[in-house]
JSON list of C-alpha atoms and ligand atoms in Angstrom, two decimals:
[
{"chain": "I", "resi": 1, "resn": "MET", "atom": "CA", "xyz": [20.03, 37.76, 65.25]},
{"chain": "I", "resi": 2, "resn": "GLU", "atom": "CA", "xyz": [18.79, 34.11, 65.29]},
{"chain": "I", "resi": 3, "resn": "LYS", "atom": "CA", "xyz": [16.45, 33.35, 62.32]},
{"chain": "I", "resi": 4, "resn": "LYS", "atom": "CA", "xyz": [12.86, 32.52, 63.42]},
{"chain": "I", "resi": 5, "resn": "ALA", "atom": "CA", "xyz": [11.69, 29.00, 62.53]},
{"chain": "I", "resi": 6, "resn": "GLU", "atom": "CA", "xyz": [9.20, 29.03, 59.79]},
{"chain": "I", "resi": 7, "resn": "ASP", "atom": "CA", "xyz": [5.68, 28.02, 60.85]},
{"chain": "I", "resi": 8, "resn": "PRO", "atom": "CA", "xyz": [4.23, 25.63, 58.14]},
{"chain": "I", "resi": 9, "resn": "GLY", "atom": "CA", "xyz": [0.84, 26.13, 59.72]},
{"chain": "I", "resi": 10, "resn": "GLN", "atom": "CA", "xyz": [0.90, 29.82, 58.65]},
{"chain": "I", "resi": 11, "resn": "ALA", "atom": "CA", "xyz": [1.94, 28.92, 55.08]},
{"chain": "I", "resi": 12, "resn": "LYS", "atom": "CA", "xyz": [-0.79, 26.34, 54.91]},
{"chain": "I", "resi": 13, "resn": "ARG", "atom": "CA", "xyz": [-3.41, 28.76, 56.21]},
{"chain": "I", "resi": 14, "resn": "ALA", "atom": "CA", "xyz": [-2.32, 31.36, 53.54]},
{"chain": "I", "resi": 15, "resn": "ALA", "atom": "CA", "xyz": [-2.64, 28.89, 50.76]},
{"chain": "I", "resi": 16, "resn": "GLY", "atom": "CA", "xyz": [-5.87, 27.24, 52.05]},
{"chain": "I", "resi": 17, "resn": "TYR", "atom": "CA", "xyz": [-7.52, 30.69, 52.59]},
{"chain": "I", "resi": 18, "resn": "ARG", "atom": "CA", "xyz": [-6.48, 31.93, 49.12]},
{"chain": "I", "resi": 19, "resn": "ALA", "atom": "CA", "xyz": [-8.06, 28.85, 47.53]},
{"chain": "I", "resi": 20, "resn": "ALA", "atom": "CA", "xyz": [-11.39, 29.45, 49.44]},
{"chain": "I", "resi": 21, "resn": "GLU", "atom": "CA", "xyz": [-11.42, 32.97, 47.79]},
{"chain": "I", "resi": 22, "resn": "MET", "atom": "CA", "xyz": [-11.49, 31.41, 44.35]},
{"chain": "I", "resi": 23, "resn": "VAL", "atom": "CA", "xyz": [-14.91, 29.74, 45.10]},
{"chain": "I", "resi": 24, "resn": "GLU", "atom": "CA", "xyz": [-18.03, 31.60, 43.72]},
{"chain": "I", "resi": 25, "resn": "ASP", "atom": "CA", "xyz": [-21.59, 31.47, 44.53]},
{"chain": "I", "resi": 26, "resn": "GLY", "atom": "CA", "xyz": [-23.41, 28.52, 43.29]},
{"chain": "I", "resi": 27, "resn": "MET", "atom": "CA", "xyz": [-20.34, 26.35, 42.77]},
{"chain": "I", "resi": 28, "resn": "VAL", "atom": "CA", "xyz": [-19.96, 22.66, 43.50]},
{"chain": "I", "resi": 29, "resn": "VAL", "atom": "CA", "xyz": [-16.68, 22.30, 45.29]},
{"chain": "I", "resi": 30, "resn": "GLY", "atom": "CA", "xyz": [-14.53, 19.20, 45.66]},
{"chain": "I", "resi": 31, "resn": "LEU", "atom": "CA", "xyz": [-13.12, 19.25, 49.13]},
{"chain": "I", "resi": 32, "resn": "GLY", "atom": "CA", "xyz": [-9.71, 17.38, 49.42]},
{"chain": "I", "resi": 33, "resn": "THR", "atom": "CA", "xyz": [-8.17, 15.94, 52.54]},
{"chain": "I", "resi": 34, "resn": "GLY", "atom": "CA", "xyz": [-5.50, 17.06, 54.97]},
{"chain": "I", "resi": 35, "resn": "SER", "atom": "CA", "xyz": [-4.12, 19.86, 57.10]},
{"chain": "I", "resi": 36, "resn": "THR", "atom": "CA", "xyz": [-3.91, 22.50, 54.28]},
{"chain": "I", "resi": 37, "resn": "VAL", "atom": "CA", "xyz": [-7.42, 21.92, 52.98]},
{"chain": "I", "resi": 38, "resn": "TYR", "atom": "CA", "xyz": [-8.57, 22.13, 56.62]},
{"chain": "I", "resi": 39, "resn": "TYR", "atom": "CA", "xyz": [-7.94, 25.85, 56.41]},
{"chain": "I", "resi": 40, "resn": "THR", "atom": "CA", "xyz": [-9.95, 26.09, 53.06]},
{"chain": "I", "resi": 41, "resn": "ILE", "atom": "CA", "xyz": [-12.81, 24.48, 54.86]},
{"chain": "I", "resi": 42, "resn": "GLU", "atom": "CA", "xyz": [-12.41, 27.00, 57.83]},
{"chain": "I", "resi": 43, "resn": "ARG", "atom": "CA", "xyz": [-12.56, 29.96, 55.38]},
{"chain": "I", "resi": 44, "resn": "LEU", "atom": "CA", "xyz": [-15.33, 28.60, 53.37]},
{"chain": "I", "resi": 45, "resn": "SER", "atom": "CA", "xyz": [-17.27, 28.13, 56.54]},
{"chain": "I", "resi": 46, "resn": "GLU", "atom": "CA", "xyz": [-16.79, 31.86, 57.30]},
{"chain": "I", "resi": 47, "resn": "ARG", "atom": "CA", "xyz": [-17.84, 32.83, 53.83]},
{"chain": "I", "resi": 48, "resn": "ILE", "atom": "CA", "xyz": [-20.97, 30.75, 54.07]},
{"chain": "I", "resi": 49, "resn": "ARG", "atom": "CA", "xyz": [-21.85, 32.48, 57.26]},
{"chain": "I", "resi": 50, "resn": "GLY", "atom": "CA", "xyz": [-21.54, 35.61, 55.12]},
{"chain": "I", "resi": 51, "resn": "GLY", "atom": "CA", "xyz": [-24.03, 34.30, 52.56]},
{"chain": "I", "resi": 52, "resn": "LEU", "atom": "CA", "xyz": [-22.10, 32.23, 50.12]},
{"chain": "I", "resi": 53, "resn": "GLU", "atom": "CA", "xyz": [-24.10, 29.32, 48.67]},
{"chain": "I", "resi": 54, "resn": "ILE", "atom": "CA", "xyz": [-22.16, 26.23, 47.60]},
{"chain": "I", "resi": 55, "resn": "SER", "atom": "CA", "xyz": [-22.16, 22.47, 47.92]},
{"chain": "I", "resi": 56, "resn": "GLY", "atom": "CA", "xyz": [-19.23, 20.33, 48.69]},
{"chain": "I", "resi": 57, "resn": "ILE", "atom": "CA", "xyz": [-18.15, 16.80, 47.70]},
{"chain": "I", "resi": 58, "resn": "PRO", "atom": "CA", "xyz": [-15.92, 15.47, 50.40]},
{"chain": "I", "resi": 59, "resn": "THR", "atom": "CA", "xyz": [-12.95, 13.17, 49.45]},
{"chain": "I", "resi": 60, "resn": "SER", "atom": "CA", "xyz": [-12.74, 11.33, 52.79]},
{"chain": "I", "resi": 61, "resn": "PHE", "atom": "CA", "xyz": [-14.62, 10.59, 56.02]},
{"chain": "I", "resi": 62, "resn": "GLN", "atom": "CA", "xyz": [-12.29, 13.07, 57.79]},
{"chain": "I", "resi": 63, "resn": "THR", "atom": "CA", "xyz": [-13.24, 15.88, 55.40]},
{"chain": "I", "resi": 64, "resn": "ALA", "atom": "CA", "xyz": [-16.91, 15.02, 55.50]},
{"chain": "I", "resi": 65, "resn": "LEU", "atom": "CA", "xyz": [-16.98, 15.28, 59.27]},
{"chain": "I", "resi": 66, "resn": "ARG", "atom": "CA", "xyz": [-14.97, 18.64, 59.21]},
{"chain": "I", "resi": 67, "resn": "ALA", "atom": "CA", "xyz": [-17.24, 20.02, 56.49]},
{"chain": "I", "resi": 68, "resn": "LYS", "atom": "CA", "xyz": [-20.36, 19.08, 58.41]},
{"chain": "I", "resi": 69, "resn": "ALA", "atom": "CA", "xyz": [-18.95, 20.67, 61.58]},
{"chain": "I", "resi": 70, "resn": "ALA", "atom": "CA", "xyz": [-18.21, 23.77, 59.48]},
{"chain": "I", "resi": 71, "resn": "HIS", "atom": "CA", "xyz": [-21.89, 23.86, 58.15]},
{"chain": "I", "resi": 72, "resn": "ILE", "atom": "CA", "xyz": [-20.87, 23.35, 54.52]},
{"chain": "I", "resi": 73, "resn": "PRO", "atom": "CA", "xyz": [-23.73, 21.68, 52.71]},
{"chain": "I", "resi": 74, "resn": "LEU", "atom": "CA", "xyz": [-22.66, 18.45, 51.14]},
{"chain": "I", "resi": 75, "resn": "THR", "atom": "CA", "xyz": [-23.55, 16.46, 48.04]},
{"chain": "I", "resi": 76, "resn": "THR", "atom": "CA", "xyz": [-22.19, 13.41, 46.15]},
{"chain": "I", "resi": 77, "resn": "LEU", "atom": "CA", "xyz": [-20.63, 12.60, 42.81]},
{"chain": "I", "resi": 78, "resn": "ASP", "atom": "CA", "xyz": [-23.87, 10.77, 42.01]},
{"chain": "I", "resi": 79, "resn": "ASP", "atom": "CA", "xyz": [-25.87, 13.93, 42.27]},
{"chain": "I", "resi": 80, "resn": "LYS", "atom": "CA", "xyz": [-23.25, 16.39, 40.88]},
{"chain": "I", "resi": 81, "resn": "PRO", "atom": "CA", "xyz": [-20.92, 14.54, 38.53]},
{"chain": "I", "resi": 82, "resn": "GLU", "atom": "CA", "xyz": [-19.66, 17.84, 37.20]},
{"chain": "I", "resi": 83, "resn": "ILE", "atom": "CA", "xyz": [-17.61, 19.75, 39.77]},
{"chain": "I", "resi": 84, "resn": "ASP", "atom": "CA", "xyz": [-16.73, 23.43, 39.29]},
{"chain": "I", "resi": 85, "resn": "ILE", "atom": "CA", "xyz": [-13.60, 23.47, 41.32]},
{"chain": "I", "resi": 86, "resn": "ALA", "atom": "CA", "xyz": [-11.68, 20.85, 43.41]},
{"chain": "I", "resi": 87, "resn": "ILE", "atom": "CA", "xyz": [-9.28, 22.14, 46.11]},
{"chain": "I", "resi": 88, "resn": "ASP", "atom": "CA", "xyz": [-6.71, 19.67, 47.65]},
{"chain": "I", "resi": 89, "resn": "GLY", "atom": "CA", "xyz": [-3.38, 19.35, 49.25]},
{"chain": "I", "resi": 90, "resn": "ALA", "atom": "CA", "xyz": [-0.29, 17.40, 47.91]},
{"chain": "I", "resi": 91, "resn": "ASP", "atom": "CA", "xyz": [2.93, 15.90, 49.28]},
{"chain": "I", "resi": 92, "resn": "GLU", "atom": "CA", "xyz": [5.09, 16.83, 46.45]},
{"chain": "I", "resi": 93, "resn": "VAL", "atom": "CA", "xyz": [4.72, 19.27, 43.43]},
{"chain": "I", "resi": 94, "resn": "ASP", "atom": "CA", "xyz": [7.27, 19.32, 40.66]},
{"chain": "I", "resi": 95, "resn": "PRO", "atom": "CA", "xyz": [7.98, 22.28, 38.24]},
{"chain": "I", "resi": 96, "resn": "LYS", "atom": "CA", "xyz": [5.45, 20.77, 35.70]},
{"chain": "I", "resi": 97, "resn": "LEU", "atom": "CA", "xyz": [2.85, 20.70, 38.40]},
{"chain": "I", "resi": 98, "resn": "ARG", "atom": "CA", "xyz": [2.76, 16.89, 38.66]},
{"chain": "I", "resi": 99, "resn": "LEU", "atom": "CA", "xyz": [1.97, 15.65, 41.95]},
{"chain": "I", "resi": 100, "resn": "ILE", "atom": "CA", "xyz": [2.43, 13.00, 44.64]},
{"chain": "I", "resi": 101, "resn": "LYS", "atom": "CA", "xyz": [-0.55, 12.68, 46.99]},
{"chain": "I", "resi": 102, "resn": "GLY", "atom": "CA", "xyz": [-1.98, 10.30, 49.48]},
{"chain": "I", "resi": 103, "resn": "ARG", "atom": "CA", "xyz": [-0.20, 10.75, 52.83]},
{"chain": "I", "resi": 104, "resn": "GLY", "atom": "CA", "xyz": [-3.58, 10.61, 54.32]},
{"chain": "I", "resi": 105, "resn": "ALA", "atom": "CA", "xyz": [-4.62, 7.56, 52.21]},
{"chain": "I", "resi": 106, "resn": "ALA", "atom": "CA", "xyz": [-7.38, 9.48, 50.46]},
{"chain": "I", "resi": 107, "resn": "HIS", "atom": "CA", "xyz": [-5.90, 9.74, 46.96]},
{"chain": "I", "resi": 108, "resn": "LEU", "atom": "CA", "xyz": [-8.37, 7.27, 45.39]},
{"chain": "I", "resi": 109, "resn": "ARG", "atom": "CA", "xyz": [-11.36, 9.51, 46.02]},
{"chain": "I", "resi": 110, "resn": "GLU", "atom": "CA", "xyz": [-9.29, 12.71, 45.63]},
{"chain": "I", "resi": 111, "resn": "LYS", "atom": "CA", "xyz": [-8.30, 11.65, 42.10]},
{"chain": "I", "resi": 112, "resn": "CYS", "atom": "CA", "xyz": [-12.06, 10.76, 41.18]},
{"chain": "I", "resi": 113, "resn": "VAL", "atom": "CA", "xyz": [-13.04, 14.21, 42.43]},
{"chain": "I", "resi": 114, "resn": "ALA", "atom": "CA", "xyz": [-10.24, 16.10, 40.82]},
{"chain": "I", "resi": 115, "resn": "ALA", "atom": "CA", "xyz": [-10.87, 14.39, 37.43]},
{"chain": "I", "resi": 116, "resn": "ALA", "atom": "CA", "xyz": [-14.53, 15.35, 37.64]},
{"chain": "I", "resi": 117, "resn": "ALA", "atom": "CA", "xyz": [-13.61, 19.09, 38.33]},
{"chain": "I", "resi": 118, "resn": "LYS", "atom": "CA", "xyz": [-13.32, 21.83, 35.75]},
{"chain": "I", "resi": 119, "resn": "ARG", "atom": "CA", "xyz": [-10.44, 23.35, 37.78]},
{"chain": "I", "resi": 120, "resn": "PHE", "atom": "CA", "xyz": [-8.04, 21.67, 40.18]},
{"chain": "I", "resi": 121, "resn": "ILE", "atom": "CA", "xyz": [-6.51, 23.94, 42.80]},
{"chain": "I", "resi": 122, "resn": "VAL", "atom": "CA", "xyz": [-3.60, 22.47, 44.74]},
{"chain": "I", "resi": 123, "resn": "VAL", "atom": "CA", "xyz": [-2.80, 24.11, 48.20]},
{"chain": "I", "resi": 124, "resn": "VAL", "atom": "CA", "xyz": [0.72, 23.53, 49.60]},
{"chain": "I", "resi": 125, "resn": "ASP", "atom": "CA", "xyz": [3.44, 25.24, 51.54]},
{"chain": "I", "resi": 126, "resn": "GLU", "atom": "CA", "xyz": [6.85, 25.90, 50.05]},
{"chain": "I", "resi": 127, "resn": "GLN", "atom": "CA", "xyz": [8.38, 22.76, 51.45]},
{"chain": "I", "resi": 128, "resn": "LYS", "atom": "CA", "xyz": [6.23, 20.58, 49.13]},
{"chain": "I", "resi": 129, "resn": "MET", "atom": "CA", "xyz": [7.79, 22.18, 45.91]},
{"chain": "I", "resi": 130, "resn": "VAL", "atom": "CA", "xyz": [10.55, 19.83, 44.51]},
{"chain": "I", "resi": 131, "resn": "LYS", "atom": "CA", "xyz": [12.62, 19.71, 41.46]},
{"chain": "I", "resi": 132, "resn": "LYS", "atom": "CA", "xyz": [11.97, 15.98, 40.83]},
{"chain": "I", "resi": 133, "resn": "LEU", "atom": "CA", "xyz": [9.25, 13.77, 42.31]},
{"chain": "I", "resi": 134, "resn": "GLY", "atom": "CA", "xyz": [10.17, 10.79, 44.47]},
{"chain": "I", "resi": 135, "resn": "ALA", "atom": "CA", "xyz": [11.50, 11.79, 47.90]},
{"chain": "I", "resi": 136, "resn": "ALA", "atom": "CA", "xyz": [8.07, 11.04, 49.16]},
{"chain": "I", "resi": 137, "resn": "ALA", "atom": "CA", "xyz": [6.71, 7.46, 48.83]},
{"chain": "I", "resi": 138, "resn": "VAL", "atom": "CA", "xyz": [4.02, 7.03, 46.19]},
{"chain": "I", "resi": 139, "resn": "PRO", "atom": "CA", "xyz": [1.09, 5.48, 48.06]},
{"chain": "I", "resi": 140, "resn": "VAL", "atom": "CA", "xyz": [-0.87, 2.80, 46.07]},
{"chain": "I", "resi": 141, "resn": "GLU", "atom": "CA", "xyz": [-4.31, 1.78, 47.09]},
{"chain": "I", "resi": 142, "resn": "VAL", "atom": "CA", "xyz": [-4.67, -2.01, 46.72]},
{"chain": "I", "resi": 143, "resn": "LEU", "atom": "CA", "xyz": [-7.44, -4.45, 46.98]},
{"chain": "I", "resi": 144, "resn": "PRO", "atom": "CA", "xyz": [-6.58, -6.78, 50.04]},
{"chain": "I", "resi": 145, "resn": "PHE", "atom": "CA", "xyz": [-7.19, -9.91, 47.95]},
{"chain": "I", "resi": 146, "resn": "ALA", "atom": "CA", "xyz": [-4.42, -9.08, 45.73]},
{"chain": "I", "resi": 147, "resn": "VAL", "atom": "CA", "xyz": [-1.91, -7.49, 47.99]},
{"chain": "I", "resi": 148, "resn": "ILE", "atom": "CA", "xyz": [0.87, -10.19, 47.63]},
{"chain": "I", "resi": 149, "resn": "PRO", "atom": "CA", "xyz": [0.97, -10.39, 43.79]},
{"chain": "I", "resi": 150, "resn": "VAL", "atom": "CA", "xyz": [0.66, -6.55, 43.73]},
{"chain": "I", "resi": 151, "resn": "MET", "atom": "CA", "xyz": [3.74, -6.05, 45.95]},
{"chain": "I", "resi": 152, "resn": "HIS", "atom": "CA", "xyz": [5.57, -8.59, 43.75]},
{"chain": "I", "resi": 153, "resn": "GLU", "atom": "CA", "xyz": [4.82, -6.36, 40.63]},
{"chain": "I", "resi": 154, "resn": "LEU", "atom": "CA", "xyz": [5.76, -3.30, 42.64]},
{"chain": "I", "resi": 155, "resn": "ARG", "atom": "CA", "xyz": [9.15, -4.59, 43.37]},
{"chain": "I", "resi": 156, "resn": "ARG", "atom": "CA", "xyz": [9.65, -5.32, 39.64]},
{"chain": "I", "resi": 157, "resn": "LEU", "atom": "CA", "xyz": [8.88, -1.65, 38.94]},
{"chain": "I", "resi": 158, "resn": "GLY", "atom": "CA", "xyz": [11.96, -0.83, 41.00]},
{"chain": "I", "resi": 159, "resn": "CYS", "atom": "CA", "xyz": [10.64, 0.09, 44.48]},
{"chain": "I", "resi": 160, "resn": "GLU", "atom": "CA", "xyz": [10.72, -1.54, 47.95]},
{"chain": "I", "resi": 161, "resn": "PRO", "atom": "CA", "xyz": [6.86, -1.66, 48.75]},
{"chain": "I", "resi": 162, "resn": "VAL", "atom": "CA", "xyz": [5.77, -1.38, 52.38]},
{"chain": "I", "resi": 163, "resn": "LEU", "atom": "CA", "xyz": [2.28, -2.08, 53.59]},
{"chain": "I", "resi": 164, "resn": "ARG", "atom": "CA", "xyz": [1.17, 0.96, 55.50]},
{"chain": "I", "resi": 165, "resn": "GLU", "atom": "CA", "xyz": [0.58, 0.09, 59.17]},
{"chain": "I", "resi": 166, "resn": "ALA", "atom": "CA", "xyz": [-2.16, 1.61, 61.15]},
{"chain": "I", "resi": 167, "resn": "VAL", "atom": "CA", "xyz": [-1.71, 3.80, 64.27]},
{"chain": "I", "resi": 168, "resn": "LYS", "atom": "CA", "xyz": [-3.90, 3.01, 67.35]},
{"chain": "I", "resi": 169, "resn": "LYS", "atom": "CA", "xyz": [-5.05, -0.22, 65.58]},
{"chain": "I", "resi": 170, "resn": "ASP", "atom": "CA", "xyz": [-3.10, -3.34, 65.04]},
{"chain": "I", "resi": 171, "resn": "GLY", "atom": "CA", "xyz": [-2.31, -4.29, 61.45]},
{"chain": "I", "resi": 172, "resn": "PRO", "atom": "CA", "xyz": [-2.71, -2.42, 58.20]},
{"chain": "I", "resi": 173, "resn": "VAL", "atom": "CA", "xyz": [-4.35, 0.89, 57.41]},
{"chain": "I", "resi": 174, "resn": "ILE", "atom": "CA", "xyz": [-7.87, 0.14, 55.98]},
{"chain": "I", "resi": 175, "resn": "THR", "atom": "CA", "xyz": [-8.80, 3.09, 53.73]},
{"chain": "I", "resi": 176, "resn": "ASP", "atom": "CA", "xyz": [-12.19, 4.81, 53.52]},
{"chain": "I", "resi": 177, "resn": "ASN", "atom": "CA", "xyz": [-12.88, 2.33, 50.62]},
{"chain": "I", "resi": 178, "resn": "GLY", "atom": "CA", "xyz": [-11.95, -0.73, 52.60]},
{"chain": "I", "resi": 179, "resn": "ASN", "atom": "CA", "xyz": [-8.56, -1.40, 50.95]},
{"chain": "I", "resi": 180, "resn": "PHE", "atom": "CA", "xyz": [-4.88, -1.44, 51.86]},
{"chain": "I", "resi": 181, "resn": "ILE", "atom": "CA", "xyz": [-2.15, 1.12, 51.18]},
{"chain": "I", "resi": 182, "resn": "VAL", "atom": "CA", "xyz": [1.24, 0.11, 49.90]},
{"chain": "I", "resi": 183, "resn": "ASP", "atom": "CA", "xyz": [3.80, 2.96, 50.10]},
{"chain": "I", "resi": 184, "resn": "CYS", "atom": "CA", "xyz": [6.43, 2.75, 47.34]},
{"chain": "I", "resi": 185, "resn": "ARG", "atom": "CA", "xyz": [9.71, 4.64, 47.60]},
{"chain": "I", "resi": 186, "resn": "PHE", "atom": "CA", "xyz": [11.38, 5.02, 44.10]},
{"chain": "I", "resi": 187, "resn": "SER", "atom": "CA", "xyz": [13.91, 7.87, 45.08]},
{"chain": "I", "resi": 188, "resn": "ILE", "atom": "CA", "xyz": [13.96, 9.95, 41.91]},
{"chain": "I", "resi": 189, "resn": "ILE", "atom": "CA", "xyz": [10.96, 9.37, 39.55]},
{"chain": "I", "resi": 190, "resn": "ARG", "atom": "CA", "xyz": [12.31, 10.13, 36.11]},
{"chain": "I", "resi": 191, "resn": "TYR", "atom": "CA", "xyz": [9.12, 9.56, 34.16]},
{"chain": "I", "resi": 192, "resn": "PRO", "atom": "CA", "xyz": [6.13, 10.15, 36.36]},
{"chain": "I", "resi": 193, "resn": "GLU", "atom": "CA", "xyz": [3.49, 9.73, 33.52]},
{"chain": "I", "resi": 194, "resn": "LYS", "atom": "CA", "xyz": [5.02, 6.29, 32.62]},
{"chain": "I", "resi": 195, "resn": "LEU", "atom": "CA", "xyz": [5.13, 5.23, 36.22]},
{"chain": "I", "resi": 196, "resn": "GLU", "atom": "CA", "xyz": [1.40, 6.31, 36.88]},
{"chain": "I", "resi": 197, "resn": "THR", "atom": "CA", "xyz": [0.39, 4.20, 33.71]},
{"chain": "I", "resi": 198, "resn": "ALA", "atom": "CA", "xyz": [2.41, 1.30, 34.87]},
{"chain": "I", "resi": 199, "resn": "LEU", "atom": "CA", "xyz": [1.04, 1.26, 38.37]},
{"chain": "I", "resi": 200, "resn": "ALA", "atom": "CA", "xyz": [-2.49, 1.58, 37.07]},
{"chain": "I", "resi": 201, "resn": "ALA", "atom": "CA", "xyz": [-2.01, -1.48, 34.92]},
{"chain": "I", "resi": 202, "resn": "ILE", "atom": "CA", "xyz": [-1.37, -3.82, 37.75]},
{"chain": "I", "resi": 203, "resn": "PRO", "atom": "CA", "xyz": [-4.45, -5.81, 38.57]},
{"chain": "I", "resi": 204, "resn": "GLY", "atom": "CA", "xyz": [-5.46, -5.18, 42.15]},
{"chain": "I", "resi": 205, "resn": "VAL", "atom": "CA", "xyz": [-4.12, -1.62, 42.06]},
{"chain": "I", "resi": 206, "resn": "LEU", "atom": "CA", "xyz": [-7.08, 0.76, 42.64]},
{"chain": "I", "resi": 207, "resn": "GLU", "atom": "CA", "xyz": [-5.16, 3.98, 42.28]},
{"chain": "I", "resi": 208, "resn": "SER", "atom": "CA", "xyz": [-1.77, 5.51, 42.88]},
{"chain": "I", "resi": 209, "resn": "GLY", "atom": "CA", "xyz": [-0.94, 8.79, 44.52]},
{"chain": "I", "resi": 210, "resn": "LEU", "atom": "CA", "xyz": [0.82, 10.04, 41.31]},
{"chain": "I", "resi": 211, "resn": "PHE", "atom": "CA", "xyz": [-1.23, 12.77, 39.54]},
{"chain": "I", "resi": 212, "resn": "THR", "atom": "CA", "xyz": [0.11, 13.56, 36.22]},
{"chain": "I", "resi": 213, "resn": "GLY", "atom": "CA", "xyz": [-2.83, 13.73, 34.03]},
{"chain": "I", "resi": 214, "resn": "LEU", "atom": "CA", "xyz": [-4.56, 16.87, 35.34]},
{"chain": "I", "resi": 215, "resn": "VAL", "atom": "CA", "xyz": [-1.85, 19.32, 34.76]},
{"chain": "I", "resi": 216, "resn": "LYS", "atom": "CA", "xyz": [-3.65, 21.41, 32.28]},
{"chain": "I", "resi": 217, "resn": "LYS", "atom": "CA", "xyz": [-6.46, 22.24, 34.65]},
{"chain": "I", "resi": 218, "resn": "THR", "atom": "CA", "xyz": [-4.26, 22.62, 37.72]},
{"chain": "I", "resi": 219, "resn": "THR", "atom": "CA", "xyz": [-3.42, 25.76, 39.59]},
{"chain": "I", "resi": 220, "resn": "VAL", "atom": "CA", "xyz": [-0.93, 25.42, 42.50]},
{"chain": "I", "resi": 221, "resn": "ILE", "atom": "CA", "xyz": [-1.23, 27.95, 45.36]},
{"chain": "I", "resi": 222, "resn": "VAL", "atom": "CA", "xyz": [2.11, 27.97, 47.39]},
{"chain": "I", "resi": 223, "resn": "GLY", "atom": "CA", "xyz": [1.89, 29.47, 50.83]},
{"chain": "I", "resi": 224, "resn": "GLY", "atom": "CA", "xyz": [4.92, 31.21, 52.11]},
{"chain": "I", "resi": 225, "resn": "PRO", "atom": "CA", "xyz": [5.69, 33.15, 55.37]},
{"chain": "I", "resi": 226, "resn": "LYS", "atom": "CA", "xyz": [4.70, 36.46, 53.97]},
{"chain": "I", "resi": 227, "resn": "LYS", "atom": "CA", "xyz": [2.80, 35.92, 50.69]},
{"chain": "I", "resi": 228, "resn": "VAL", "atom": "CA", "xyz": [1.43, 33.28, 48.42]},
{"chain": "I", "resi": 229, "resn": "LYS", "atom": "CA", "xyz": [2.63, 32.36, 44.86]},
{"chain": "I", "resi": 230, "resn": "ILE", "atom": "CA", "xyz": [0.16, 31.12, 42.17]},
{"chain": "I", "resi": 231, "resn": "LEU", "atom": "CA", "xyz": [1.44, 28.74, 39.50]},
{"chain": "I", "resi": 232, "resn": "SER", "atom": "CA", "xyz": [-0.71, 27.60, 36.61]},
{"chain": "I", "resi": 233, "resn": "SER", "atom": "CA", "xyz": [-0.45, 25.31, 33.75]},
{"chain": "I", "resi": 234, "resn": "ALA", "atom": "CA", "xyz": [-0.70, 28.48, 31.52]},
{"chain": "I", "resi": 235, "resn": "ASP", "atom": "CA", "xyz": [2.82, 29.48, 32.89]},
{"chain": "I", "resi": 236, "resn": "ILE", "atom": "CA", "xyz": [4.14, 26.06, 31.77]},
{"chain": "I", "resi": 237, "resn": "PHE", "atom": "CA", "xyz": [2.51, 25.73, 28.35]},
{"chain": "I", "resi": 238, "resn": "ALA", "atom": "CA", "xyz": [3.00, 29.38, 27.43]},
{"chain": "H", "resi": 1, "resn": "LIG", "atom": "C1", "xyz": [-4.33, 13.01, 51.51]},
{"chain": "H", "resi": 1, "resn": "LIG", "atom": "C2", "xyz": [-3.47, 13.89, 50.74]},
{"chain": "H", "resi": 1, "resn": "LIG", "atom": "C3", "xyz": [-3.22, 15.23, 51.28]},
{"chain": "H", "resi": 1, "resn": "LIG", "atom": "O1", "xyz": [-3.92, 16.19, 50.50]},
{"chain": "H", "resi": 1, "resn": "LIG", "atom": "C4", "xyz": [-1.64, 15.49, 51.20]},
{"chain": "H", "resi": 1, "resn": "LIG", "atom": "O2", "xyz": [-1.16, 14.42, 51.96]},
{"chain": "H", "resi": 1, "resn": "LIG", "atom": "C5", "xyz": [-1.32, 16.76, 51.80]},
{"chain": "H", "resi": 1, "resn": "LIG", "atom": "O3", "xyz": [-1.72, 16.89, 53.15]},
{"chain": "H", "resi": 1, "resn": "LIG", "atom": "P1", "xyz": [-1.31, 18.13, 54.09]},
{"chain": "H", "resi": 1, "resn": "LIG", "atom": "O4", "xyz": [-2.03, 19.32, 53.47]},
{"chain": "H", "resi": 1, "resn": "LIG", "atom": "O5", "xyz": [-1.90, 17.68, 55.40]},
{"chain": "H", "resi": 1, "resn": "LIG", "atom": "O6", "xyz": [0.19, 18.29, 54.09]},
{"chain": "H", "resi": 1, "resn": "LIG", "atom": "O7", "xyz": [-3.09, 13.58, 49.54]},
{"chain": "H", "resi": 1, "resn": "LIG", "atom": "O8", "xyz": [-4.48, 11.72, 50.96]}
]
């Protein structure tokens, strides 16, 4: 019998919904960006209709619009600088729960929100789990003023930087913060922590999509066709 193609939407829904079940009454919730977190928002909306009271901090215009449409009350980092739980997607997750994020160009705000959260819940489907980070490009948010010298420095770090082009608009992607995105493909990244530090040290770089410093508070929910798997830092540091 022919094997049925796996529906990534189903796995994303399973992971996104499971994360929404971790949210408790009264929590401030960081709301990540992307197609997996979309399902978290959907499930939170159902739970709010059932009486759950939370406030959300969106990480992008897209998520703010989705959360408003889902009747999730929103707040800001100014008003709630301490977040109980942040829920977000990822493009790659390695066995130490280090991440590449930023396909949606939202990683600058996503990292601010995740850093301010007590717990960071990452929702992915199985295809995002990798042995080594680096098949996905590392997005880097760059101040437009400094894009040429930054690209020069990125080449020195060993990648071929590509300025991300917009779709349905001529020219580069402009982020929610008014900056450019440069995608950096390194193939295998041997030392993700060192690379994140090196990227952050380039003047004009606002943030990279490497997330290596949040591992201790990270839980990864991996959606599969039949069930979800939950990986936490406790499994790694045990
Ligand atoms: C946006 C992100 C997303 O969370 C990441 O790209 C995963 O997206 P998706 O859940 O749609 O696969 O980092 O900047």
